[in-house]
Amino acid sequence: MNLPIRPRRNRRTPAIRSLVRETVLTPADFILPLFLHEDEVDPPIASMPGVTRWSLAGLVKEAGEAHALGVPAVVLFPKIGENLKTSDAAECSNDAGLVPRAIRALKAAHPTLCVITDVALDPYNSDGHDGLVRRDEKGGLEILNDETIEVLCEQALCHARAGADIVSPSDMMDGRVAALRSALDAAGFDQVSILSYSAKYASAFYGPFRGALDSAPKEGDKKTYQMDPGNAREAIREILLDEAEGADMILVKPAGPYLDIIRRVRDATPLPVAAYQVSGEYLMIESAAAAGWVDGKAIALESLTGIKRAGADMILTYYAKRAAEWLK
Ligand code: PBG
């Protein structure tokens, strides 16, 4: 054939393919979510096979191993004892609480590790919602916006006092980024960053995570604060607001089923974009691999590559440590 243009020439050898590869995953792309609890044991989490709930000692060791493999950051998710959960979520800003102790232990053991904390009330709230809850006369639930933000500010300040590098509001209340920024600045924490979950969808893909933390809403759902999965323009609206309110980085969640959102957001803001490959995404891969139906390692790396190619600068993934090992 007289065919002067043959795209396959660029795929002919591994060397050429590596020259023309547009998206390359590295361990430096990953943020490892870590679950922790008060106990001294490190049990597997029943709802999330392959994921562990760490003691403080186990947490420090696991974070150190991931960091040594090139993973720059971890994000902490505590399981709070039922006896400490209240309707005002007061435990979230206890300086002697689980999260501040974990931050101090991590920063002491691994000074170069970036420690990110989740700012939301669901682990601490007896109602299992990300915000404070008010019940109206008819028994309906209202998730209070402005009252919640005051508590979130206390929570973020508590994390900052303990040495968190980045606080990460995942609650989806309106106006929380501006409020957190001014609370942090007023307390002298102008170097603490805000990674905002700007476009967080009301997703069934979070199911296994809520099992891991026992943090499922006791009543109702999260649709009055998390976004409708059918909406894309609304994500841009949220991102632009968070940018104007002073977010340092923004986040899209879930990741895999929302690659179009990651791309649109990437094109709409100069801010770094994070994407969260959530528990349900992880478990769909893990369960299919455990059944022998797919090659788990190949599927995981391809999924992560797709998320990065869509425009994510960093990826929160339960595969962070394993993927870093695979990429070595
Ligand atoms: C809640 C929070 C959730 C996740 C991270 N932070 C669950 C929710 O919004 O109900 C989900 C993460 C995952 O599924 O892996 N603040």
Short mmCIF file of C-alpha atoms and ligand atoms in Angstrom, two decimals:
data_model
loop_
_atom_site.label_atom_id
_atom_site.label_comp_id
_atom_site.label_asym_id
_atom_site.label_seq_id
_atom_site.Cartn_x
_atom_site.Cartn_y
_atom_site.Cartn_z
CA MET A 1 0.00 0.00 0.00
CA ASN A 2 1.04 3.58 -0.62
CA LEU A 3 0.52 4.69 2.97
CA PRO A 4 2.91 7.50 4.00
CA ILE A 5 1.23 8.03 7.37
CA ARG A 6 1.48 4.98 9.58
CA PRO A 7 0.70 5.73 13.26
CA ARG A 8 1.86 2.25 14.17
CA ARG A 9 5.49 3.35 13.64
CA ASN A 10 5.19 5.20 16.97
CA ARG A 11 4.22 1.93 18.66
CA ARG A 12 6.86 -0.29 17.09
CA THR A 13 9.25 -0.85 20.03
CA PRO A 14 9.11 -0.38 23.80
CA ALA A 15 11.73 2.38 23.47
CA ILE A 16 9.68 4.33 20.94
CA ARG A 17 6.50 3.77 22.93
CA SER A 18 8.17 5.16 26.02
CA LEU A 19 9.28 8.26 24.09
CA VAL A 20 5.77 9.06 22.90
CA ARG A 21 3.86 8.10 26.07
CA GLU A 22 1.75 11.08 27.14
CA THR A 23 0.78 9.99 30.64
CA VAL A 24 3.20 8.29 33.01
CA LEU A 25 2.10 7.22 36.47
CA THR A 26 4.58 7.68 39.28
CA PRO A 27 4.34 7.04 43.02
CA ALA A 28 4.56 10.83 43.42
CA ASP A 29 1.00 11.03 42.01
CA PHE A 30 -0.52 9.13 44.91
CA ILE A 31 -2.11 10.01 48.22
CA LEU A 32 -2.73 7.02 50.49
CA PRO A 33 -5.96 7.05 52.54
CA LEU A 34 -5.36 5.41 55.92
CA PHE A 35 -7.98 4.22 58.42
CA LEU A 36 -7.18 4.35 62.10
CA HIS A 37 -8.75 3.55 65.46
CA GLU A 38 -7.97 3.64 69.18
CA ASP A 39 -7.06 -0.05 69.47
CA GLU A 40 -3.58 -1.53 69.56
CA VAL A 41 -4.37 -4.12 66.89
CA ASP A 42 -4.41 -3.81 63.09
CA PRO A 43 -7.42 -5.79 61.85
CA PRO A 44 -8.48 -6.15 58.23
CA ILE A 45 -11.60 -4.11 57.42
CA ALA A 46 -14.49 -6.47 56.66
CA SER A 47 -16.21 -4.19 54.15
CA MET A 48 -12.92 -3.40 52.35
CA PRO A 49 -10.82 -6.53 51.69
CA GLY A 50 -7.13 -5.71 51.39
CA VAL A 51 -7.46 -2.60 53.58
CA THR A 52 -6.44 -2.44 57.25
CA ARG A 53 -7.67 -0.41 60.19
CA TRP A 54 -4.47 0.74 61.89
CA SER A 55 -3.40 1.30 65.45
CA LEU A 56 -1.21 4.38 65.93
CA ALA A 57 1.93 2.24 65.75
CA GLY A 58 0.68 0.39 62.68
CA LEU A 59 -0.30 3.67 61.03
CA VAL A 60 3.16 5.16 61.50
CA LYS A 61 4.80 2.02 60.09
CA GLU A 62 2.47 1.77 57.08
CA ALA A 63 2.82 5.47 56.25
CA GLY A 64 6.61 5.16 56.50
CA GLU A 65 6.67 2.21 54.11
CA ALA A 66 4.48 4.01 51.58
CA HIS A 67 6.60 7.15 51.89
CA ALA A 68 9.80 5.15 51.37
CA LEU A 69 8.27 3.87 48.10
CA GLY A 70 7.83 7.46 46.93
CA VAL A 71 4.25 8.22 48.04
CA PRO A 72 4.37 11.84 49.23
CA ALA A 73 1.17 12.04 51.26
CA VAL A 74 -1.40 10.24 53.37
CA VAL A 75 -4.94 11.26 54.35
CA LEU A 76 -6.41 10.13 57.65
CA PHE A 77 -9.85 8.62 58.32
CA PRO A 78 -10.57 7.83 61.97
CA LYS A 79 -13.09 5.37 63.32
CA ILE A 80 -14.39 7.06 66.43
CA GLY A 81 -15.83 5.03 69.31
CA GLU A 82 -19.64 5.09 69.49
CA ASN A 83 -19.37 6.48 73.05
CA LEU A 84 -17.62 9.60 71.68
CA LYS A 85 -20.17 10.35 68.95
CA THR A 86 -22.58 13.17 69.82
CA SER A 87 -25.06 15.33 67.95
CA ASP A 88 -22.64 18.31 68.24
CA ALA A 89 -19.63 16.22 67.06
CA ALA A 90 -17.52 17.89 69.77
CA GLU A 91 -14.86 15.18 69.69
CA CYS A 92 -13.76 16.44 66.24
CA SER A 93 -11.79 19.28 67.81
CA ASN A 94 -10.39 17.51 70.88
CA ASP A 95 -6.64 18.18 70.88
CA ALA A 96 -6.11 14.89 72.69
CA GLY A 97 -8.28 13.00 70.19
CA LEU A 98 -7.26 10.23 67.83
CA VAL A 99 -6.54 12.34 64.73
CA PRO A 100 -4.32 15.00 66.38
CA ARG A 101 -2.35 12.26 68.14
CA ALA A 102 -1.91 10.47 64.82
CA ILE A 103 -0.76 13.68 63.09
CA ARG A 104 1.85 14.32 65.78
CA ALA A 105 3.08 10.71 65.65
CA LEU A 106 3.34 10.77 61.84
CA LYS A 107 5.13 14.12 61.68
CA ALA A 108 7.55 13.06 64.42
CA ALA A 109 8.43 9.78 62.68
CA HIS A 110 8.33 11.01 59.06
CA PRO A 111 9.04 14.76 58.88
CA THR A 112 8.99 14.82 55.07
CA LEU A 113 5.63 13.04 54.76
CA CYS A 114 2.73 15.34 53.84
CA VAL A 115 -0.13 14.72 56.29
CA ILE A 116 -3.63 15.53 55.05
CA THR A 117 -6.71 15.40 57.26
CA ASP A 118 -10.37 15.00 56.40
CA VAL A 119 -12.55 17.85 57.62
CA ALA A 120 -16.15 16.68 58.00
CA LEU A 121 -18.30 15.64 60.92
CA ASP A 122 -19.53 12.19 59.85
CA PRO A 123 -17.08 10.11 61.93
CA TYR A 124 -17.99 12.13 65.04
CA ASN A 125 -21.66 12.82 64.47
CA SER A 126 -24.18 10.51 66.14
CA ASP A 127 -26.40 11.14 63.12
CA GLY A 128 -23.76 9.98 60.64
CA HIS A 129 -24.01 13.14 58.54
CA ASP A 130 -21.17 15.41 57.45
CA GLY A 131 -22.88 18.36 59.11
CA LEU A 132 -24.96 19.14 62.18
CA VAL A 133 -28.53 17.90 61.95
CA ARG A 134 -31.76 19.61 62.99
CA ARG A 135 -35.07 17.80 63.04
CA ASP A 136 -38.12 19.84 62.04
CA GLU A 137 -41.65 19.46 63.50
CA LYS A 138 -42.59 16.94 60.83
CA GLY A 139 -39.59 14.76 61.71
CA GLY A 140 -37.67 15.75 58.57
CA LEU A 141 -33.89 16.19 58.72
CA GLU A 142 -32.12 19.42 57.92
CA ILE A 143 -28.33 19.46 57.57
CA LEU A 144 -27.37 22.87 58.94
CA ASN A 145 -24.90 24.80 56.80
CA ASP A 146 -23.65 27.83 58.71
CA GLU A 147 -23.71 26.17 62.14
CA THR A 148 -21.72 23.25 60.72
CA ILE A 149 -19.05 25.56 59.34
CA GLU A 150 -18.26 26.89 62.81
CA VAL A 151 -17.57 23.34 63.97
CA LEU A 152 -15.52 22.55 60.85
CA CYS A 153 -13.32 25.57 61.60
CA GLU A 154 -12.67 24.23 65.12
CA GLN A 155 -11.85 20.83 63.63
CA ALA A 156 -9.42 22.28 61.08
CA LEU A 157 -7.71 24.42 63.73
CA CYS A 158 -7.28 21.32 65.89
CA HIS A 159 -5.61 19.52 62.97
CA ALA A 160 -3.42 22.54 62.24
CA ARG A 161 -2.30 22.77 65.88
CA ALA A 162 -1.26 19.12 65.70
CA GLY A 163 0.84 19.81 62.58
CA ALA A 164 -1.34 18.87 59.59
CA ASP A 165 0.11 20.11 56.29
CA ILE A 166 -3.21 20.16 54.43
CA VAL A 167 -6.79 20.16 55.67
CA SER A 168 -9.32 18.69 53.33
CA PRO A 169 -12.98 19.61 53.74
CA SER A 170 -15.16 16.80 52.36
CA ASP A 171 -18.45 18.00 53.83
CA MET A 172 -19.78 20.04 50.86
CA MET A 173 -21.26 22.85 53.01
CA ASP A 174 -21.49 26.19 51.18
CA GLY A 175 -18.84 28.76 52.09
CA ARG A 176 -16.61 26.50 54.16
CA VAL A 177 -13.42 27.15 52.20
CA ALA A 178 -13.51 30.90 52.87
CA ALA A 179 -14.38 30.30 56.51
CA LEU A 180 -11.58 27.76 56.97
CA ARG A 181 -9.06 30.05 55.26
CA SER A 182 -9.86 32.99 57.50
CA ALA A 183 -9.97 30.86 60.67
CA LEU A 184 -6.59 29.31 59.83
CA ASP A 185 -5.03 32.65 58.93
CA ALA A 186 -6.36 34.37 62.05
CA ALA A 187 -4.74 31.66 64.17
CA GLY A 188 -1.38 32.02 62.41
CA PHE A 189 -1.73 28.94 60.19
CA ASP A 190 -1.32 30.73 56.88
CA GLN A 191 0.97 27.90 55.69
CA VAL A 192 -1.66 25.20 56.15
CA SER A 193 -3.19 24.36 52.76
CA ILE A 194 -6.80 23.63 51.86
CA LEU A 195 -7.58 20.74 49.53
CA SER A 196 -11.28 21.17 48.90
CA TYR A 197 -13.61 18.38 47.87
CA SER A 198 -15.27 20.81 45.47
CA ALA A 199 -17.19 18.35 43.32
CA LYS A 200 -18.21 15.47 45.54
CA TYR A 201 -21.12 13.47 44.22
CA ALA A 202 -23.85 11.71 46.22
CA SER A 203 -22.47 8.34 45.16
CA ALA A 204 -23.26 4.71 45.91
CA PHE A 205 -19.53 4.06 45.39
CA TYR A 206 -18.87 5.21 49.01
CA GLY A 207 -20.78 2.26 50.51
CA PRO A 208 -17.78 0.16 51.62
CA PHE A 209 -16.07 3.22 53.17
CA ARG A 210 -19.07 3.97 55.36
CA GLY A 211 -18.94 0.36 56.51
CA ALA A 212 -15.26 0.83 57.35
CA LEU A 213 -15.93 3.81 59.60
CA ASP A 214 -19.44 2.88 60.77
CA SER A 215 -20.30 6.34 59.49
CA ALA A 216 -23.36 5.70 57.31
CA PRO A 217 -26.17 8.23 57.89
CA LYS A 218 -28.54 6.88 60.53
CA GLU A 219 -31.39 8.46 58.62
CA GLY A 220 -31.86 10.11 55.24
CA ASP A 221 -29.16 10.47 52.59
CA LYS A 222 -26.55 13.06 51.62
CA LYS A 223 -28.33 14.44 48.57
CA THR A 224 -28.95 17.90 50.04
CA TYR A 225 -25.21 18.56 50.19
CA GLN A 226 -23.39 16.13 47.88
CA MET A 227 -23.94 16.62 44.13
CA ASP A 228 -26.36 14.92 41.79
CA PRO A 229 -24.48 12.40 39.59
CA GLY A 230 -26.24 13.79 36.52
CA ASN A 231 -24.68 17.24 36.86
CA ALA A 232 -21.49 18.52 35.25
CA ARG A 233 -21.91 22.31 34.95
CA GLU A 234 -22.61 22.42 38.66
CA ALA A 235 -19.13 20.98 39.27
CA ILE A 236 -17.61 23.97 37.48
CA ARG A 237 -19.72 26.30 39.60
CA GLU A 238 -18.44 24.63 42.78
CA ILE A 239 -14.82 24.68 41.59
CA LEU A 240 -14.90 28.37 40.70
CA LEU A 241 -16.41 29.22 44.09
CA ASP A 242 -13.76 27.24 45.97
CA GLU A 243 -11.03 28.85 43.87
CA ALA A 244 -12.40 32.31 44.72
CA GLU A 245 -12.67 31.36 48.39
CA GLY A 246 -8.98 30.48 48.50
CA ALA A 247 -8.71 26.73 48.00
CA ASP A 248 -5.12 25.66 47.17
CA MET A 249 -6.19 22.47 45.42
CA ILE A 250 -9.55 21.06 44.45
CA LEU A 251 -10.87 17.52 44.31
CA VAL A 252 -13.33 15.49 42.25
CA LYS A 253 -14.90 12.37 43.77
CA PRO A 254 -15.49 9.59 42.79
CA ALA A 255 -12.89 9.39 40.00
CA GLY A 256 -13.39 6.54 37.52
CA PRO A 257 -17.09 7.10 36.73
CA TYR A 258 -16.48 10.89 36.61
CA LEU A 259 -13.55 11.23 34.20
CA ASP A 260 -15.48 13.79 32.16
CA ILE A 261 -15.81 15.94 35.28
CA ILE A 262 -12.08 15.68 35.99
CA ARG A 263 -11.36 16.83 32.43
CA ARG A 264 -13.81 19.73 32.53
CA VAL A 265 -12.53 20.85 35.90
CA ARG A 266 -8.92 20.55 34.69
CA ASP A 267 -9.78 22.89 31.82
CA ALA A 268 -11.71 25.34 34.04
CA THR A 269 -9.11 26.07 36.75
CA PRO A 270 -5.35 26.54 36.98
CA LEU A 271 -5.43 24.98 40.46
CA PRO A 272 -4.02 21.49 41.01
CA VAL A 273 -6.76 18.88 40.64
CA ALA A 274 -7.03 15.80 42.83
CA ALA A 275 -9.30 12.84 42.15
CA TYR A 276 -10.42 10.21 44.65
CA GLN A 277 -10.66 6.62 43.45
CA VAL A 278 -13.16 5.65 46.16
CA SER A 279 -13.88 2.46 48.03
CA GLY A 280 -16.48 1.12 45.58
CA GLU A 281 -14.15 1.63 42.62
CA TYR A 282 -11.36 -0.16 44.48
CA LEU A 283 -13.60 -3.06 45.45
CA MET A 284 -15.00 -3.57 41.97
CA ILE A 285 -11.45 -4.18 40.79
CA GLU A 286 -10.44 -6.23 43.83
CA SER A 287 -13.49 -8.50 43.77
CA ALA A 288 -13.23 -9.17 40.04
CA ALA A 289 -9.54 -9.94 40.48
CA ALA A 290 -10.21 -12.22 43.48
CA ALA A 291 -12.73 -14.13 41.35
CA GLY A 292 -10.04 -14.61 38.73
CA TRP A 293 -12.01 -12.63 36.15
CA VAL A 294 -9.51 -9.83 35.56
CA ASP A 295 -5.83 -9.13 36.10
CA GLY A 296 -6.11 -6.91 39.18
CA LYS A 297 -2.71 -5.27 38.88
CA ALA A 298 -3.15 -4.40 35.20
CA ILE A 299 -6.69 -3.12 35.72
CA ALA A 300 -5.69 -1.04 38.74
CA LEU A 301 -2.78 0.60 36.93
CA GLU A 302 -4.87 1.21 33.81
CA SER A 303 -7.66 2.79 35.90
CA LEU A 304 -5.16 5.06 37.65
CA THR A 305 -3.59 6.01 34.31
CA GLY A 306 -7.04 6.89 32.98
CA ILE A 307 -7.69 9.15 35.97
CA LYS A 308 -4.37 10.92 35.47
CA ARG A 309 -4.89 11.20 31.69
CA ALA A 310 -8.31 12.78 32.34
CA GLY A 311 -6.48 15.59 34.12
CA ALA A 312 -5.83 14.64 37.74
CA ASP A 313 -2.53 15.90 39.17
CA MET A 314 -2.86 13.62 42.17
CA ILE A 315 -4.94 10.58 43.00
CA LEU A 316 -6.25 9.42 46.35
CA THR A 317 -6.24 5.64 46.02
CA TYR A 318 -6.24 2.58 48.25
CA TYR A 319 -3.74 1.19 45.74
CA ALA A 320 -1.17 3.91 46.52
CA LYS A 321 1.34 1.67 48.27
CA ARG A 322 0.81 -1.39 46.08
CA ALA A 323 0.89 0.67 42.89
CA ALA A 324 4.10 2.36 44.03
CA GLU A 325 5.60 -1.11 44.43
CA TRP A 326 4.34 -2.21 41.01
CA LEU A 327 5.81 0.90 39.38
CA LYS A 328 9.28 0.35 40.87
C1 PBG B 1 -17.14 11.61 54.32
C2 PBG B 1 -16.28 10.87 53.37
C3 PBG B 1 -16.72 9.79 52.59
C4 PBG B 1 -15.63 9.34 51.86
C5 PBG B 1 -14.53 10.13 52.20
N1 PBG B 1 -14.95 11.10 53.14
C6 PBG B 1 -18.04 9.13 52.54
C7 PBG B 1 -19.25 9.92 52.38
O1 PBG B 1 -19.26 11.07 51.91
O2 PBG B 1 -20.30 9.40 52.76
C8 PBG B 1 -15.68 8.18 50.91
C9 PBG B 1 -14.40 7.57 50.48
C10 PBG B 1 -14.53 6.24 49.85
O3 PBG B 1 -15.63 5.74 49.56
O4 PBG B 1 -13.47 5.64 49.60
N2 PBG B 1 -16.73 12.84 54.74
#
